[in-house]
XYZ file of N, CA, C and O in Angstrom:
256
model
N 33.954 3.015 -8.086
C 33.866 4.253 -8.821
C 32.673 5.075 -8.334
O 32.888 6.269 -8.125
N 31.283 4.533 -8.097
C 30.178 5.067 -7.577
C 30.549 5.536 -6.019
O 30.061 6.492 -5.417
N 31.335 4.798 -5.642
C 31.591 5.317 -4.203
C 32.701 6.364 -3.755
O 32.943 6.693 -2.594
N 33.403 6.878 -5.046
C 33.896 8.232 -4.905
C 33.216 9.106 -5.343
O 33.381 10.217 -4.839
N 32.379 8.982 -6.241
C 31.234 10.201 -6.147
C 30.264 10.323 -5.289
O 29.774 11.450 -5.223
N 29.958 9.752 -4.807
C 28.931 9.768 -3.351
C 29.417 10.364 -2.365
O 28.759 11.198 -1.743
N 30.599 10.052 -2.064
C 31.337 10.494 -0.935
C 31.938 11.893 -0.999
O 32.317 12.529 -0.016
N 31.990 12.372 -2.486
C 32.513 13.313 -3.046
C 31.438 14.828 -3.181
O 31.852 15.967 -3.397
N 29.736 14.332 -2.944
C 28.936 15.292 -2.687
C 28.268 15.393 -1.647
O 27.721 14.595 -0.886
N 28.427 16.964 -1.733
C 28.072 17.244 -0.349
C 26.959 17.530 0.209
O 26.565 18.489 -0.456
N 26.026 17.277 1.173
C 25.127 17.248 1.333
C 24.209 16.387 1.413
O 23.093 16.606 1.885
N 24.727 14.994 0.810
C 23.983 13.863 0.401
C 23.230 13.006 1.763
O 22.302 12.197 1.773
N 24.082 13.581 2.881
C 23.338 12.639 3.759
C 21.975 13.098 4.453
O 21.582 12.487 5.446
N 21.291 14.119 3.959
C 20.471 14.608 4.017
C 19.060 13.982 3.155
O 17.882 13.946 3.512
N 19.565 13.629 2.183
C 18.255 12.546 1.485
C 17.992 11.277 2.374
O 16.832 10.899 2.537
N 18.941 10.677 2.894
C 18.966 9.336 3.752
C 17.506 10.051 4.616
O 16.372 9.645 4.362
N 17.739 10.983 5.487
C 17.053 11.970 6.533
C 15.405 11.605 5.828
O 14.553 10.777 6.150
N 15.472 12.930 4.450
C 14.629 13.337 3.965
C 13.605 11.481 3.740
O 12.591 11.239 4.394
N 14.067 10.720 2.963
C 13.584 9.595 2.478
C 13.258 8.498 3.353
O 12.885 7.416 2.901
N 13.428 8.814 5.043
C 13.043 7.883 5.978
C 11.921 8.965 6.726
O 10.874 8.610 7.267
N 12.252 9.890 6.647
C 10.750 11.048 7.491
C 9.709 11.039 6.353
O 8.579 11.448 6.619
N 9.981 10.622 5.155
C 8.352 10.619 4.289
C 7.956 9.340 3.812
O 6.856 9.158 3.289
N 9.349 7.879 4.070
C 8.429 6.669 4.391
C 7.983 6.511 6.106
O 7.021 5.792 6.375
N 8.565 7.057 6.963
C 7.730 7.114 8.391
C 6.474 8.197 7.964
O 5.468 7.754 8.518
N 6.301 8.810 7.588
C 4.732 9.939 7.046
C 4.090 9.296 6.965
O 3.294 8.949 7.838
N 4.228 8.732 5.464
C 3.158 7.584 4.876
C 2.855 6.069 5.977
O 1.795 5.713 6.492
N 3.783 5.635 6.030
C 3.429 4.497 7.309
C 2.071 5.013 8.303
O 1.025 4.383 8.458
N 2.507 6.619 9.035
C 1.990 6.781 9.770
C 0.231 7.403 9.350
O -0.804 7.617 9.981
N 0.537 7.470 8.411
C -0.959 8.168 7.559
C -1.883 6.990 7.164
O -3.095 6.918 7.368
N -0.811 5.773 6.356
C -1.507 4.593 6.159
C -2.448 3.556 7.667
O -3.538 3.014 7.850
N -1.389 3.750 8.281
C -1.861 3.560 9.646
C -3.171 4.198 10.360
O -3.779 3.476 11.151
N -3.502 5.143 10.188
C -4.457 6.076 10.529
C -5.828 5.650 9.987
O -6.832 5.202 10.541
N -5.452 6.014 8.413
C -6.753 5.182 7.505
C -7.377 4.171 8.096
O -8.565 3.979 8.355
N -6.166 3.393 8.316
C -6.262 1.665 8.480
C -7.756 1.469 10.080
O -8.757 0.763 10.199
N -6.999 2.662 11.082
C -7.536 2.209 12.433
C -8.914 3.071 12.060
O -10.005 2.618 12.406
N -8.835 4.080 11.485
C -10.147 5.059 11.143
C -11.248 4.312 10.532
O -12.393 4.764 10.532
N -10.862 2.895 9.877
C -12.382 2.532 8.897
C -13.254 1.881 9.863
O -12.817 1.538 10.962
N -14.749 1.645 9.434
C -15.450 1.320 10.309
C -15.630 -0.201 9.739
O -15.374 -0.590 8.599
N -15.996 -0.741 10.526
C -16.323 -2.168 10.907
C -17.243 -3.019 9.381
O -17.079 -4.111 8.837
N -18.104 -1.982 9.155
C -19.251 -2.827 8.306
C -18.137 -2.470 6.864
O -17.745 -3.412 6.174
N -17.747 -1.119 6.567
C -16.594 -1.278 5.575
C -15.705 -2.334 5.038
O -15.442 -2.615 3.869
N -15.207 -2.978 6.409
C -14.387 -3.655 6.008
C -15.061 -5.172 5.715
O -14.514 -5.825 4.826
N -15.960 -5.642 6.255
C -17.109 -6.417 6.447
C -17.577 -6.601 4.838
O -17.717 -7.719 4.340
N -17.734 -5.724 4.316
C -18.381 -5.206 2.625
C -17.379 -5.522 1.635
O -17.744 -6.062 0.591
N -15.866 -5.186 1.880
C -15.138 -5.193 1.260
C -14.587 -6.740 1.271
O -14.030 -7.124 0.242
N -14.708 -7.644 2.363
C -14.317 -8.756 2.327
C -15.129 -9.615 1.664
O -14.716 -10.696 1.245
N -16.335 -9.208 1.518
C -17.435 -10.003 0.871
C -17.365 -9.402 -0.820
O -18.350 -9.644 -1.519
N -16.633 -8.917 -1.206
C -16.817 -8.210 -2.261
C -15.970 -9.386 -3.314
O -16.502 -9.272 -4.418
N -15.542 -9.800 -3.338
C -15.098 -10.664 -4.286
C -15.642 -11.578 -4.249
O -15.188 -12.292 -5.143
N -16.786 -12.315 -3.475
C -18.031 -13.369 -3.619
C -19.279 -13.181 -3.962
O -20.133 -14.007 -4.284
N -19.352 -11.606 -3.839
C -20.863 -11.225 -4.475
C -20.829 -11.753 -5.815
O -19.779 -12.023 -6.398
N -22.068 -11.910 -6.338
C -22.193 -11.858 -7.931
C -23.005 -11.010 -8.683
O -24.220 -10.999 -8.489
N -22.450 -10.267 -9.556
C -23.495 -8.893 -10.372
C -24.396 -9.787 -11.154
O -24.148 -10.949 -11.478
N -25.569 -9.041 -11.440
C -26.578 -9.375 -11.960
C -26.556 -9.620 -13.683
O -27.291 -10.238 -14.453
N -25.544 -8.948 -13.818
C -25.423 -9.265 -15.440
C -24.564 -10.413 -15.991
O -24.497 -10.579 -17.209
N -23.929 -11.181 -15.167
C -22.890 -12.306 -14.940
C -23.357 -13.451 -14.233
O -23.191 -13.495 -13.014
N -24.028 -14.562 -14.954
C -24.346 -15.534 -13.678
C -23.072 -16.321 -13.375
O -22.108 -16.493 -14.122
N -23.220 -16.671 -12.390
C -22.619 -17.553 -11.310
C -21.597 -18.690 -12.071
O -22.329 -19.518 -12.613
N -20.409 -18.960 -12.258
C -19.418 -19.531 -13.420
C -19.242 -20.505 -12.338
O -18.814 -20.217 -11.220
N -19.733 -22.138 -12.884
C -19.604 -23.461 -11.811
C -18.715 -23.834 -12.360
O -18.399 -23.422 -13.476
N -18.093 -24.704 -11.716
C -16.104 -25.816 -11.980
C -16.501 -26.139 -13.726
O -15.765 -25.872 -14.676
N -17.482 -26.599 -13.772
C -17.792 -27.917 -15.259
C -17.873 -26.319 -16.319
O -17.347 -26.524 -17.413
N -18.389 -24.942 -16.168
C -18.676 -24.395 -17.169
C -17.159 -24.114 -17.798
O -16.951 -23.788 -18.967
N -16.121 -24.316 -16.751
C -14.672 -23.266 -17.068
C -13.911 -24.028 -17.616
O -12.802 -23.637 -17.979
């Protein structure tokens, strides 16, 4: 039933178009970011879930 109305409007194959040129956009934008960051950034960000803030001490195996 869905596949006589699909077939039945016109124009539709134009979203297929539209919806693969703005996930290739984004790919290609995400991509960009990705090669654009610098070194110590990413360096910071990997260490960022082992730092510990100063208002939180340090949670050992026996406290949890």
């Amino acid at each position: 039933m869905l596949e006589h109305f699909v077939r039945n409007i016109g124009g539709i194959g134009i979203y297929g178009m539209v919806s693969l040129l703005l996930f290739f956009a984004v790919f290609v934008g995400v991509l960009i970011r990705v090669c654009r960051l610098r070194r110590s950034d990413l360096e910071a960000a990997a260490r960022l879930p082992l730092e510990q803030t100063a208002d939180k001490p340090a949670q050992t195996e026996d406290e949890s």
